[in-house]
Amino acid sequence: MFLQGTWLTLYIAVLGTVFGFLLGYVVGIIQDLTINKEDHLIKKGMIRALKAVCVAYVEIFRGTPMIVQAMIVFYGLRQAGVEMAPSVAGILVTLLNTGAYMAETVRAGINSIDNGQREGALAMGMSPMKTMLYIVLPQAFKNIIPEMANTFLTNLKMTSVLNVIAVQELFMAAKTAGGTYYKYFEAYLIIAVIYFVLCFVFNRVFLFLEKRMAGKRDYVLAVEYMENQ
């Protein structure tokens, strides 16, 4: 039972984080869109509407607890006639929650890139879209990896609230085992160890990836190298 709960916890956390990260990227890019004076009136209206929807989405999901979101999504969709398995609803809630938080992280990552790089790319004839895809986003992705790791570790632990919609994750397994054998302390102690091991291992994996993407520490800029010759 604990093994099945661990697998489902990982499954929901991984899928929810990955797709939530992609959603957050899209929302973050939309929030970073600029409206130019020469743009067509329809284009201006569409951008403003998209920005308003994204702002509302981010504020709602960042301003409400995940446990409440799970109840509303699962039971609300059922009342609307949409049947959804608890695990699917759990992934959807995790995805939407992650997307809201990652949208602000992506927006901050984009704004952290020096504006001179955008201006240089545009001066070389690159379109705003290509500038965003090939210049800004790769550097922003590198900057937000630590926050992405924190979000995944948070999701790994926050899946425990999904037991309210009958998702058979790790916390639900301990709850069931404790109620069956009247050994609540032992059951919750076991999942505490499992949560700790999972978070410890994945944290080390993310630290390794962060160091690999940071590059070598002994490099020198070309300008410094030429000045020292």
N, CA, C and O of each residue as an XYZ file, in Angstrom:
916
protein
N       0.825     -1.212      0.000
C       0.000      0.000      0.000
C       0.863      1.268      0.000
O       0.564      2.237     -0.697
N       1.940      1.241      0.796
C       2.848      2.393      0.842
C       3.580      2.569     -0.485
O       3.795      3.697     -0.929
N       3.961      1.471     -1.114
C       4.642      1.547     -2.409
C       3.721      2.123     -3.476
O       4.144      2.952     -4.282
N       2.459      1.686     -3.486
C       1.497      2.224     -4.446
C       1.253      3.707     -4.193
O       1.149      4.492     -5.135
N       1.162      4.089     -2.923
C       0.976      5.495     -2.583
C       2.163      6.348     -2.986
O       2.000      7.476     -3.451
N       3.381      5.793     -2.803
C       4.591      6.517     -3.203
C       4.630      6.721     -4.705
O       4.975      7.803     -5.180
N       4.276      5.685     -5.454
C       4.275      5.787     -6.918
C       3.280      6.843     -7.380
O       3.607      7.662     -8.239
N       2.071      6.838     -6.825
C       1.059      7.804     -7.237
C       1.456      9.224     -6.835
O       1.198     10.176     -7.572
N       2.079      9.364     -5.676
C       2.573     10.675     -5.250
C       3.596     11.223     -6.239
O       3.518     12.383     -6.644
N       4.554     10.387     -6.625
C       5.558     10.801     -7.610
C       4.918     11.105     -8.957
O       5.285     12.079     -9.614
N       3.977     10.288     -9.365
C       3.303     10.453    -10.654
C       2.594     11.802    -10.728
O       2.742     12.537    -11.705
N       1.831     12.120     -9.700
C       1.099     13.393     -9.679
C       2.061     14.578     -9.588
O       1.885     15.579    -10.284
N       3.080     14.462     -8.727
C       4.023     15.570     -8.539
C       4.811     15.854     -9.817
O       4.996     17.015    -10.184
N       5.274     14.809    -10.494
C       6.069     14.993    -11.715
C       5.224     15.580    -12.834
O       5.602     16.586    -13.435
N       4.079     14.958    -13.119
C       3.226     15.456    -14.203
C       2.702     16.858    -13.895
O       2.707     17.729    -14.764
N       2.255     17.072    -12.669
C       1.745     18.388    -12.296
C       2.799     19.473    -12.400
O       2.502     20.591    -12.822
N       4.037     19.152    -12.015
C       5.119     20.138    -12.072
C       5.540     20.418    -13.508
O       5.714     21.576    -13.887
N       5.705     19.371    -14.309
C       6.166     19.549    -15.691
C       5.151     20.353    -16.501
O       5.507     21.352    -17.127
N       3.888     19.923    -16.493
C       2.875     20.632    -17.272
C       2.538     21.983    -16.654
O       2.211     22.930    -17.369
N       2.616     22.074    -15.336
C       2.422     23.362    -14.690
C       3.536     24.335    -15.040
O       3.302     25.534    -15.190
N       4.756     23.807    -15.169
C       5.882     24.648    -15.581
C       5.667     25.175    -16.994
O       5.924     26.348    -17.266
N       5.197     24.313    -17.896
C       4.921     24.746    -19.272
C       3.807     25.796    -19.297
O       3.892     26.791    -20.017
N       2.767     25.560    -18.502
C       1.685     26.542    -18.413
C       2.192     27.858    -17.847
O       1.830     28.931    -18.330
N       3.029     27.775    -16.824
C       3.603     28.981    -16.240
C       4.471     29.739    -17.218
O       4.494     30.970    -17.206
N       5.194     29.009    -18.075
C       6.018     29.648    -19.106
C       5.140     30.453    -20.055
O       5.446     31.599    -20.383
N       4.033     29.831    -20.496
C       3.132     30.510    -21.428
C       2.518     31.751    -20.781
O       2.484     32.824    -21.382
N       2.037     31.591    -19.558
C       1.426     32.717    -18.851
C       2.459     33.815    -18.589
O       2.159     35.000    -18.733
N       3.671     33.418    -18.205
C       4.730     34.401    -17.964
C       5.093     35.182    -19.212
O       5.336     36.387    -19.144
N       5.133     34.498    -20.363
C       5.427     35.178    -21.627
C       4.319     36.155    -21.990
O       4.583     37.270    -22.440
N       3.052     35.721    -21.786
C       1.920     36.608    -22.086
C       1.959     37.848    -21.202
O       1.698     38.957    -21.668
N       2.286     37.658    -19.918
C       2.363     38.801    -19.015
C       3.479     39.758    -19.396
O       3.426     40.943    -19.068
N       4.492     39.244    -20.089
C       5.628     40.084    -20.486
C       5.407     40.770    -21.828
O       6.232     41.584    -22.242
N       4.315     40.460    -22.512
C       4.052     41.084    -23.812
C       3.886     42.587    -23.661
O       3.298     43.071    -22.693
N       4.409     43.306    -24.625
C       4.294     44.766    -24.614
C       3.350     45.219    -25.718
O       3.286     44.610    -26.786
N       2.630     46.280    -25.450
C       1.716     46.858    -26.435
C       2.363     48.104    -27.010
O       2.645     49.062    -26.289
N       2.595     48.083    -28.310
C       3.216     49.212    -29.000
C       2.159     50.140    -29.583
O       1.044     49.718    -29.890
N       2.517     51.377    -29.728
C       1.576     52.369    -30.263
C       1.151     52.038    -31.685
O       0.011     52.298    -32.069
N       2.068     51.463    -32.475
C       1.758     51.184    -33.873
C       0.965     49.893    -34.069
O       0.578     49.577    -35.194
N       0.717     49.147    -33.003
C      -0.044     47.910    -33.127
C      -1.491     48.192    -33.511
O      -2.048     49.242    -33.190
N      -2.090     47.214    -34.215
C      -3.490     47.342    -34.616
C      -4.387     47.318    -33.382
O      -4.042     46.727    -32.359
N      -5.536     47.965    -33.493
C      -6.465     48.058    -32.362
C      -6.917     46.671    -31.885
O      -7.063     46.436    -30.685
N      -7.138     45.751    -32.846
C      -7.572     44.393    -32.480
C      -6.468     43.668    -31.709
O      -6.733     42.968    -30.732
N      -5.224     43.849    -32.168
C      -4.091     43.222    -31.490
C      -3.955     43.757    -30.067
O      -3.710     42.996    -29.130
N      -4.115     45.058    -29.915
C      -4.040     45.652    -28.577
C      -5.124     45.078    -27.663
O      -4.865     44.765    -26.500
N      -6.342     44.943    -28.201
C      -7.438     44.410    -27.408
C      -7.202     42.959    -27.009
O      -7.496     42.572    -25.878
N      -6.670     42.148    -27.936
C      -6.397     40.742    -27.639
C      -5.331     40.603    -26.569
O      -5.454     39.780    -25.662
N      -4.280     41.413    -26.678
C      -3.191     41.341    -25.690
C      -3.702     41.741    -24.314
O      -3.389     41.094    -23.315
N      -4.499     42.823    -24.266
C      -5.055     43.269    -22.980
C      -5.968     42.206    -22.382
O      -5.945     41.975    -21.173
N      -6.777     41.555    -23.228
C      -7.685     40.511    -22.738
C      -6.903     39.316    -22.204
O      -7.241     38.780    -21.148
N      -5.854     38.889    -22.926
C      -5.027     37.776    -22.480
C      -4.332     38.102    -21.165
O      -4.260     37.265    -20.265
N      -3.823     39.325    -21.063
C      -3.160     39.737    -19.832
C      -4.137     39.731    -18.658
O      -3.780     39.316    -17.555
N      -5.373     40.190    -18.890
C      -6.372     40.226    -17.827
C      -6.727     38.813    -17.362
O      -6.864     38.566    -16.164
N      -6.874     37.887    -18.313
C      -7.184     36.496    -17.965
C      -6.041     35.884    -17.161
O      -6.274     35.202    -16.164
N      -4.809     36.129    -17.594
C      -3.645     35.578    -16.902
C      -3.516     36.144    -15.490
O      -3.213     35.409    -14.550
N      -3.744     37.443    -15.342
C      -3.663     38.062    -14.015
C      -4.720     37.469    -13.091
O      -4.436     37.169    -11.931
N      -5.947     37.299    -13.604
C      -7.023     36.721    -12.792
C      -6.691     35.283    -12.391
O      -6.899     34.885    -11.245
N      -6.176     34.517    -13.339
C      -5.804     33.124    -13.059
C      -4.733     33.041    -11.975
O      -4.859     32.259    -11.032
N      -3.691     33.840    -12.109
C      -2.596     33.818    -11.139
C      -3.077     34.244     -9.759
O      -2.737     33.611     -8.759
N      -3.866     35.315     -9.700
C      -4.331     35.823     -8.408
C      -5.254     34.826     -7.708
O      -5.173     34.650     -6.493
N      -6.127     34.177     -8.473
C      -7.074     33.229     -7.877
C      -6.349     32.014     -7.307
O      -6.604     31.609     -6.173
N      -5.438     31.428     -8.104
C      -4.797     30.192     -7.655
C      -3.677     30.439     -6.650
O      -3.318     29.531     -5.900
N      -3.123     31.632     -6.619
C      -2.146     31.947     -5.582
C      -2.815     32.422     -4.301
O      -2.207     32.405     -3.230
N      -4.066     32.845     -4.415
C      -4.759     33.404     -3.267
C      -5.700     32.439     -2.567
O      -6.381     32.824     -1.616
N      -5.752     31.180     -3.022
C      -6.621     30.183     -2.391
C      -5.815     28.924     -2.074
O      -4.879     28.598     -2.804
N      -6.161     28.211     -1.000
C      -5.419     26.990     -0.638
C      -5.638     25.882     -1.661
O      -6.700     25.793     -2.277
N      -4.636     25.051     -1.832
C      -4.715     23.954     -2.793
C      -5.797     22.951     -2.407
O      -6.428     22.357     -3.281
N      -6.018     22.755     -1.104
C      -7.029     21.807     -0.661
C      -8.427     22.270     -1.066
O      -9.282     21.450     -1.403
N      -8.660     23.582     -1.034
C      -9.943     24.135     -1.463
C     -10.081     24.020     -2.980
O     -11.155     23.699     -3.490
N      -9.000     24.282     -3.689
C      -9.021     24.145     -5.153
C      -9.370     22.715     -5.557
O     -10.129     22.498     -6.502
N      -8.815     21.748     -4.840
C      -9.086     20.346     -5.156
C     -10.566     20.030     -4.991
O     -11.157     19.362     -5.839
N     -11.165     20.504     -3.910
C     -12.586     20.257     -3.654
C     -13.447     20.903     -4.730
O     -14.388     20.287     -5.229
N     -13.129     22.139     -5.087
C     -13.928     22.856     -6.082
C     -13.818     22.202     -7.453
O     -14.825     22.006     -8.133
N     -12.585     21.862     -7.863
C     -12.387     21.264     -9.187
C     -13.056     19.903     -9.269
O     -13.784     19.631    -10.224
N     -12.821     19.042     -8.279
C     -13.330     17.668     -8.355
C     -14.854     17.620     -8.240
O     -15.525     17.056     -9.104
N     -15.400     18.211     -7.174
C     -16.842     18.138     -6.960
C     -17.604     19.119     -7.850
O     -18.748     18.865     -8.229
N     -16.959     20.244     -8.182
C     -17.603     21.195     -9.089
C     -17.797     20.615    -10.483
O     -18.854     20.786    -11.090
N     -16.772     19.929    -10.992
C     -16.889     19.303    -12.302
C     -17.919     18.172    -12.286
O     -18.612     17.940    -13.276
N     -18.010     17.475    -11.159
C     -19.011     16.402    -11.055
C     -20.426     16.972    -11.109
O     -21.304     16.404    -11.759
N     -20.640     18.073    -10.438
C     -21.961     18.696    -10.488
C     -22.285     19.206    -11.879
O     -23.451     19.286    -12.267
N     -21.232     19.554    -12.637
C     -21.442     20.015    -14.011
C     -21.592     18.857    -14.990
O     -21.767     19.069    -16.190
N     -21.522     17.628    -14.472
C     -21.706     16.460    -15.323
C     -20.434     15.907    -15.915
O     -20.481     15.040    -16.787
N     -19.289     16.399    -15.452
C     -17.993     15.934    -15.960
C     -17.413     14.941    -14.960
O     -17.002     15.323    -13.865
N     -17.381     13.678    -15.339
C     -16.816     12.644    -14.475
C     -15.303     12.582    -14.652
O     -14.807     12.488    -15.775
N     -14.583     12.635    -13.560
C     -13.124     12.644    -13.608
C     -12.579     11.789    -12.472
O     -13.025     11.904    -11.330
N     -11.617     10.937    -12.787
C     -10.995     10.102    -11.757
C     -10.274     10.993    -10.748
O      -9.746     12.037    -11.130
N     -10.238     10.612     -9.479
C      -9.572     11.430     -8.463
C      -8.112     11.730     -8.805
O      -7.644     12.847     -8.582
N      -7.389     10.748     -9.344
C      -5.982     10.978     -9.674
C      -5.836     12.004    -10.788
O      -4.923     12.829    -10.751
N      -6.728     11.966    -11.787
C      -6.697     12.951    -12.876
C      -7.011     14.342    -12.343
O      -6.363     15.320    -12.717
N      -8.014     14.427    -11.463
C      -8.348     15.713    -10.845
C      -7.173     16.228    -10.012
O      -6.916     17.431     -9.975
N      -6.460     15.314     -9.343
C      -5.286     15.709     -8.567
C      -4.193     16.286     -9.438
O      -3.568     17.282     -9.074
N      -3.955     15.666    -10.594
C      -2.948     16.183    -11.528
C      -3.363     17.553    -12.042
O      -2.538     18.460    -12.146
N      -4.672     17.702    -12.369
C      -5.173     18.979    -12.890
C      -5.005     20.092    -11.866
O      -4.579     21.195    -12.208
N      -5.337     19.806    -10.613
C      -5.204     20.817     -9.560
C      -3.734     21.182     -9.351
O      -3.393     22.359     -9.238
N      -2.869     20.174     -9.300
C      -1.426     20.427     -9.128
C      -0.877     21.240    -10.294
O      -0.069     22.148    -10.102
N      -1.318     20.908    -11.497
C      -0.886     21.619    -12.703
C      -1.289     23.093    -12.630
O      -0.459     23.979    -12.837
N      -2.553     23.347    -12.338
C      -3.042     24.732    -12.299
C      -2.379     25.524    -11.181
O      -2.041     26.694    -11.363
N      -2.192     24.893    -10.027
C      -1.550     25.569     -8.907
C      -0.096     25.898     -9.221
O       0.385     26.997     -8.942
N       0.594     24.922     -9.808
C       2.000     25.128    -10.173
C       2.139     26.209    -11.234
O       3.030     27.055    -11.156
N       1.250     26.178    -12.234
C       1.304     27.171    -13.302
C       1.176     28.589    -12.786
O       1.841     29.497    -13.286
N       0.321     28.789    -11.781
C       0.128     30.132    -11.229
C       1.393     30.642    -10.552
O       1.769     31.803    -10.718
N       2.052     29.766     -9.782
C       3.277     30.189     -9.099
C       4.448     30.324    -10.071
O       5.250     31.251     -9.957
N       4.545     29.400    -11.028
C       5.650     29.452    -11.975
C       5.522     30.634    -12.933
O       6.532     31.121    -13.442
N       4.299     31.106    -13.190
C       4.103     32.257    -14.076
C       4.833     33.479    -13.529
O       5.502     34.192    -14.277
N       4.706     33.719    -12.231
C       5.406     34.846    -11.619
C       6.914     34.622    -11.620
O       7.688     35.564    -11.792
N       7.326     33.371    -11.426
C       8.762     33.059    -11.450
C       9.334     33.277    -12.840
O      10.414     33.847    -12.991
N       8.605     32.823    -13.861
C       9.062     33.006    -15.243
C       9.119     34.481    -15.596
O      10.072     34.936    -16.228
N       8.108     35.226    -15.192
C       8.096     36.662    -15.477
C       9.289     37.359    -14.829
O       9.919     38.226    -15.434
N       9.591     36.969    -13.589
C      10.755     37.542    -12.904
C      12.048     37.113    -13.595
O      12.987     37.902    -13.706
N      12.097     35.853    -14.061
C      13.284     35.380    -14.777
C      13.504     36.115    -16.072
O      14.640     36.431    -16.427
N      12.420     36.395    -16.791
C      12.524     37.155    -18.044
C      13.000     38.570    -17.771
O      13.848     39.093    -18.493
N      12.455     39.193    -16.729
C      12.848     40.568    -16.399
C      14.277     40.654    -15.876
O      14.876     41.730    -15.880
N      14.830     39.518    -15.423
C      16.201     39.538    -14.907
C      17.248     39.602    -16.024
O      18.412     39.911    -15.771
N      16.831     39.311    -17.251
C      17.760     39.360    -18.375
C      17.970     40.812    -18.785
O      17.008     41.566    -18.929
N      19.220     41.199    -18.971
C      19.557     42.577    -19.329
C      18.844     42.991    -20.609
O      18.884     42.279    -21.612
N      18.193     44.143    -20.565
C      17.430     44.623    -21.721
C      18.327     44.900    -22.919
O      17.856     44.933    -24.056
N      19.607     45.097    -22.670
C      20.534     45.344    -23.779
C      20.651     44.151    -24.716
O      20.923     44.319    -25.904
N      20.446     42.942    -24.188
C      20.503     41.758    -25.031
C      19.328     41.723    -26.005
O      19.485     41.327    -27.161
N      18.167     42.131    -25.541
C      17.009     42.226    -26.445
C      17.256     43.267    -27.527
O      17.008     43.028    -28.708
N      17.748     44.423    -27.104
C      18.005     45.497    -28.063
C      19.046     45.077    -29.095
O      18.934     45.405    -30.276
N      20.074     44.337    -28.626
C      21.098     43.866    -29.561
C      20.538     42.872    -30.563
O      20.872     42.923    -31.747
N      19.689     41.969    -30.095
C      19.082     40.981    -30.989
C      18.171     41.656    -32.012
O      18.175     41.300    -33.190
N      17.392     42.632    -31.550
C      16.508     43.352    -32.472
C      17.308     44.162    -33.481
O      16.918     44.287    -34.642
N      18.434     44.712    -33.026
C      19.284     45.486    -33.936
C      19.912     44.606    -35.012
O      20.221     45.083    -36.104
N      20.102     43.316    -34.703
C      20.660     42.384    -35.677
C      19.602     41.834    -36.634
O      19.912     41.025    -37.508
N      18.359     42.273    -36.468
C      17.303     41.866    -37.381
C      16.435     40.728    -36.895
O      15.582     40.250    -37.643
N      16.623     40.276    -35.659
C      15.787     39.207    -35.121
C      14.417     39.758    -34.752
O      14.301     40.886    -34.273
N      13.391     38.961    -34.976
C      12.032     39.362    -34.610
C      11.872     39.267    -33.095
O      12.644     38.574    -32.431
N      10.869     39.963    -32.543
C      10.644     39.862    -31.092
C      10.415     38.428    -30.620
O      10.851     38.061    -29.529
N       9.732     37.608    -31.434
C       9.480     36.219    -31.058
C      10.778     35.423    -31.014
O      11.016     34.679    -30.063
N      11.632     35.573    -32.049
C      12.913     34.866    -32.073
C      13.815     35.353    -30.941
O      14.546     34.564    -30.342
N      13.763     36.641    -30.654
C      14.552     37.174    -29.545
C      14.150     36.520    -28.233
O      14.998     36.172    -27.412
N      12.836     36.356    -28.048
C      12.341     35.732    -26.834
C      12.738     34.256    -26.773
O      13.165     33.773    -25.724
N      12.600     33.538    -27.895
C      12.848     32.094    -27.915
C      14.326     31.743    -27.826
O      14.695     30.795    -27.133
N      15.176     32.496    -28.519
C      16.584     32.108    -28.630
C      17.530     32.888    -27.719
O      18.644     32.436    -27.458
N      17.103     34.044    -27.238
C      17.988     34.876    -26.417
C      17.533     34.934    -24.957
O      18.315     34.676    -24.042
N      16.271     35.272    -24.758
C      15.783     35.558    -23.409
C      15.422     34.281    -22.645
O      15.906     34.060    -21.536
N      14.568     33.443    -23.244
C      14.051     32.282    -22.518
C      15.125     31.287    -22.078
O      15.052     30.800    -20.950
N      16.131     30.957    -22.920
C      17.165     30.022    -22.430
C      17.881     30.529    -21.184
O      18.174     29.752    -20.275
N      18.163     31.825    -21.138
C      18.833     32.385    -19.959
C      17.876     32.449    -18.767
O      18.278     32.214    -17.628
N      16.607     32.769    -19.037
C      15.615     32.813    -17.962
C      15.415     31.425    -17.364
O      15.267     31.284    -16.150
N      15.411     30.391    -18.224
C      15.248     29.016    -17.751
C      16.367     28.642    -16.789
O      16.129     28.001    -15.765
N      17.579     29.043    -17.122
C      18.726     28.762    -16.268
C      18.585     29.441    -14.908
O      18.987     28.889    -13.884
N      18.014     30.636    -14.909
C      17.873     31.388    -13.668
C      16.772     30.855    -12.753
O      16.826     31.031    -11.536
N      15.770     30.201    -13.353
C      14.622     29.781    -12.544
C      14.676     28.305    -12.159
O      13.731     27.800    -11.553
N      15.751     27.607    -12.495
C      15.871     26.195    -12.120
C      15.759     25.997    -10.600
O      15.055     25.083    -10.171
N      16.425     26.819     -9.766
C      16.275     26.625     -8.309
C      14.827     26.727     -7.842
O      14.388     25.949     -6.994
N      14.083     27.692     -8.397
C      12.687     27.844     -8.003
C      11.833     26.688     -8.516
O      10.881     26.266     -7.861
N      12.187     26.183     -9.694
C      11.473     25.022    -10.229
C      11.689     23.807     -9.328
O      10.765     23.030     -9.088
N      12.912     23.653     -8.836
C      13.205     22.549     -7.912
C      12.401     22.685     -6.628
O      11.848     21.705     -6.130
N      12.335     23.900     -6.092
C      11.553     24.136     -4.873
C      10.072     23.839     -5.095
O       9.399     23.285     -4.227
N       9.576     24.220     -6.279
C       8.170     23.969     -6.599
C       7.885     22.477     -6.665
O       6.855     22.021     -6.168
N       8.788     21.709     -7.274
C       8.587     20.266     -7.362
C       8.596     19.626     -5.981
O       7.755     18.777     -5.687
N       9.532     20.022     -5.135
C       9.595     19.466     -3.781
C       8.348     19.841     -2.983
O       7.848     19.045     -2.189
N       7.852     21.063     -3.201
C       6.615     21.471     -2.535
C       5.441     20.627     -3.017
O       4.619     20.184     -2.215
N       5.364     20.405     -4.330
C       4.283     19.581     -4.882
C       4.344     18.151     -4.362
O       3.318     17.508     -4.141
N       5.571     17.667     -4.173
C       5.749     16.308     -3.667
C       5.087     16.154     -2.292
O       4.510     15.114     -1.976
N       5.183     17.203     -1.495
C       4.583     17.159     -0.161
C       3.116     17.588     -0.157
O       2.321     17.097      0.644
N       2.764     18.508     -1.058
C       1.401     19.026     -1.086
C       0.403     18.039     -1.681
O      -0.806     18.240     -1.565
N       0.894     16.971     -2.320
C      -0.041     15.955     -2.815
C      -0.817     15.322     -1.661
O      -1.856     14.697     -1.875
N      -0.312     15.486     -0.448
C      -0.997     14.899      0.714
C      -2.387     15.497      0.912
O      -3.258     14.835      1.477
N      -2.619     16.734      0.459
C      -3.941     17.344      0.648
C      -4.972     16.748     -0.304
O      -6.174     16.937     -0.118
N      -4.502     16.026     -1.326
C      -5.429     15.459     -2.310
C      -6.204     14.276     -1.761
O      -7.076     13.744     -2.448
N      -5.908     13.852     -0.539
C      -6.685     12.762      0.055
C      -8.131     13.170      0.283
O      -8.998     12.315      0.461
N      -8.401     14.491      0.279
C      -9.782     14.957      0.491
C     -10.674     14.620     -0.696
O     -11.897     14.603     -0.558
N     -10.083     14.350     -1.866
C     -10.877     13.934     -3.022
C     -10.615     12.459     -3.344
O     -10.810     12.006     -4.472
N     -10.167     11.724     -2.317
C      -9.995     10.264     -2.397
C      -8.877      9.828     -3.330
O      -8.946      8.741     -3.903
N      -7.849     10.656     -3.494
C      -6.662     10.225     -4.247
C      -5.852      9.305     -3.348
O      -5.513      9.680     -2.226
N      -5.540      8.115     -3.823
C      -4.854      7.105     -2.999
C      -3.342      7.330     -2.985
O      -2.567      6.437     -3.328
N      -2.936      8.537     -2.584
C      -1.501      8.844     -2.540
C      -0.919      8.389     -1.198
O      -1.554      7.636     -0.460
N       0.286      8.852     -0.893
C       1.028      8.342      0.256
C       0.331      8.636      1.580
O       0.253      7.765      2.446
N      -0.171      9.844      1.742
C      -0.844     10.197      2.996
C      -2.109      9.363      3.180
O      -2.416      8.922      4.287
N      -2.839      9.153      2.087
C      -4.055      8.341      2.158
C      -3.721      6.898      2.530
O      -4.477      6.242      3.246
N      -2.578      6.407      2.035
C      -2.154      5.043      2.375
C      -1.898      4.922      3.873
O      -2.296      3.936      4.495
N      -1.232      5.924      4.456
C      -0.968      5.894      5.899
C      -2.259      6.017      6.702
O      -2.426      5.373      7.737
N      -3.164      6.852      6.209
C      -4.450      7.038      6.877
C      -5.251      5.734      6.887
O      -5.864      5.364      7.888
N      -5.222      5.048      5.731
C      -5.948      3.777      5.627
C      -5.314      2.701      6.496
O      -6.009      1.974      7.206
N      -3.979      2.604      6.435
C      -3.277      1.589      7.230
C      -3.447      1.839      8.724
O      -3.652      0.904      9.497
N      -3.360      3.111      9.127
C      -3.532      3.442     10.538
C      -4.927      3.106     11.033
O      -5.090      2.605     12.145
N      -5.943      3.381     10.208
C      -7.310      3.089     10.596
C      -7.613      1.597     10.614
O      -8.456      1.138     11.385
N      -6.918      0.837      9.754
C      -7.159     -0.605      9.686
C      -6.517     -1.342     10.852
O      -7.135     -2.216     11.458
N      -5.262     -0.982     11.167
C      -4.514     -1.718     12.194
C      -4.379     -0.946     13.504
O      -3.734     -1.423     14.437
N      -4.984      0.246     13.582
C      -4.906      1.087     14.776
C      -3.457      1.368     15.170
O      -3.112      1.374     16.352
N      -2.616      1.601     14.163
C      -1.204      1.936     14.391
C      -0.893      3.232     13.636
O      -0.156      3.235     12.650
N      -1.468      4.319     14.121
C      -1.332      5.604     13.435
C       0.095      6.133     13.513
O       0.633      6.638     12.527
N       0.701      6.014     14.689
C       2.065      6.531     14.846
C       3.025      5.844     13.882
O       3.804      6.507     13.198
N       2.969      4.517     13.829
C       3.877      3.768     12.947
C       3.627      4.104     11.479
O       4.569      4.270     10.704
N       2.336      4.203     11.098
C       1.996      4.479      9.699
C       2.506      5.855      9.263
O       3.108      5.988      8.198
N       2.263      6.876     10.090
C       2.693      8.222      9.720
C       4.209      8.386      9.834
O       4.800      9.194      9.116
N       4.835      7.636     10.721
C       6.294      7.670     10.808
C       6.919      7.101      9.534
O       7.931      7.611      9.053
N       6.319      6.050      8.996
C       6.825      5.442      7.757
C       6.751      6.435      6.601
O       7.722      6.589      5.861
N       5.610      7.112      6.434
C       5.505      8.036      5.298
C       6.357      9.288      5.508
O       6.789      9.916      4.542
N       6.603      9.655      6.789
C       7.512     10.776      7.049
C       8.912     10.448      6.530
O       9.572     11.290      5.922
N       9.355      9.210      6.777
C      10.663      8.768      6.279
C      10.673      8.741      4.748
O      11.648      9.155      4.121
N       9.590      8.256      4.158
C       9.520      8.184      2.687
C       9.553      9.584      2.079
O      10.287      9.820      1.119
N       8.770     10.513      2.624
C       8.771     11.896      2.136
C      10.173     12.499      2.243
O      10.647     13.159      1.318
N      10.828     12.265      3.380
C      12.163     12.826      3.589
C      13.162     12.270      2.574
O      13.945     13.024      1.996
N      13.136     10.967      2.357
C      14.066     10.350      1.405
C      13.830     10.880     -0.007
O      14.782     11.204     -0.718
N      12.567     10.969     -0.413
C      12.242     11.477     -1.749
C      12.742     12.916     -1.927
O      13.382     13.240     -2.927
N      12.446     13.764     -0.951
C      12.865     15.164     -1.045
C      14.383     15.288     -1.015
O      14.951     16.099     -1.746
N      15.040     14.500     -0.186
C      16.497     14.546     -0.084
C      17.145     14.144     -1.409
O      18.065     14.813     -1.880
N      16.667     13.058     -2.008
C      17.250     12.563     -3.264
C      17.017     13.554     -4.395
O      17.950     13.889     -5.125
N      15.788     14.025     -4.550
C      15.487     14.944     -5.649
C      16.170     16.291     -5.464
O      16.538     16.935     -6.447
N      16.345     16.721     -4.232
C      17.060     17.967     -3.985
C      18.505     17.862     -4.449
O      19.040     18.813     -5.019
N      19.148     16.712     -4.212
C      20.527     16.501     -4.662
C      20.593     16.424     -6.185
O      21.555     16.894     -6.792
N      19.576     15.834     -6.797
C      19.535     15.761     -8.268
C      19.448     17.160     -8.873
O      20.155     17.475     -9.830
N      18.582     17.991     -8.313
C      18.433     19.356     -8.825
C      19.687     20.191     -8.587
O      20.050     21.008     -9.433
N      20.346     20.002     -7.461
C      21.598     20.720     -7.202
C      22.668     20.332     -8.225
O      23.433     21.179     -8.686
N      22.714     19.036     -8.577
C      23.661     18.563     -9.587
C      23.372     19.205    -10.948
O      24.291     19.656    -11.632
N      22.095     19.244    -11.337
C      21.717     19.853    -12.614
C      22.039     21.344    -12.629
O      22.482     21.887    -13.641
N      21.809     21.995    -11.488
C      22.084     23.429    -11.395
C      23.574     23.704    -11.579
O      23.952     24.659    -12.257
N      24.413     22.875    -10.982
C      25.859     23.062    -11.133
C      26.315     22.787    -12.558
O      27.181     23.485    -13.085
N      25.730     21.771    -13.179
C      26.109     21.448    -14.558
C      25.730     22.572    -15.517
O      26.491     22.890    -16.431
N      24.569     23.171    -15.316
C      24.128     24.249    -16.198
C      24.855     25.559    -15.912
O      24.921     26.438    -16.771
N      25.403     25.687    -14.700
C      26.138     26.912    -14.365
C      27.462     26.993    -15.108
O      28.027     28.078    -15.249
N      27.971     25.845    -15.592
C      29.242     25.837    -16.319
C      30.435     25.807    -15.382
O      30.289     25.741    -14.161
N      31.601     25.857    -15.969
C      32.830     25.820    -15.185
C      33.063     27.137    -14.472
O      32.731     28.207    -14.981
N      33.639     27.039    -13.285
C      33.906     28.242    -12.500
C      35.239     28.898    -12.860
O      35.501     30.028    -12.449
N      36.090     28.193    -13.627
C      37.426     28.715    -13.898
C      37.517     29.391    -15.270
O      38.621     29.614    -15.767
N      36.360     29.725    -15.900
C      36.426     30.375    -17.202
C      36.732     31.855    -17.010
O      36.512     32.405    -15.931
N      37.243     32.503    -18.067
C      37.495     33.936    -18.048
C      36.861     34.544    -19.278
O      36.759     33.893    -20.318
N      36.437     35.780    -19.165
C      35.862     36.472    -20.306
C      36.938     36.730    -21.354
O      38.115     36.879    -21.024
N      36.529     36.780    -22.609
C      37.488     36.998    -23.698
C      38.199     38.335    -23.536
O      39.389     38.453    -23.829
N      37.458     39.351    -23.065
C      38.053     40.674    -22.876
C      39.157     40.628    -21.824
O      40.229     41.203    -22.014
N      38.887     39.935    -20.707
C      39.901     39.811    -19.651
C      41.112     39.035    -20.155
O      42.254     39.358    -19.827
N      40.849     38.018    -20.947
C      41.956     37.206    -21.469
C      42.853     38.043    -22.362
O      44.077     37.947    -22.271
N      42.255     38.879    -23.240
C      43.046     39.711    -24.161
C      43.829     40.779    -23.382
O      44.958     41.106    -23.749
N      43.246     41.313    -22.327
C      43.923     42.355    -21.564
C      45.132     41.785    -20.826
O      46.108     42.500    -20.598
N      45.077     40.498    -20.449
C      46.180     39.900    -19.714
C      47.308     39.426    -20.607
O      48.381     39.071    -20.119
N      47.077     39.418    -21.909
C      48.130     38.936    -22.823
C      49.172     40.035    -23.078
O      50.130     39.817    -23.819
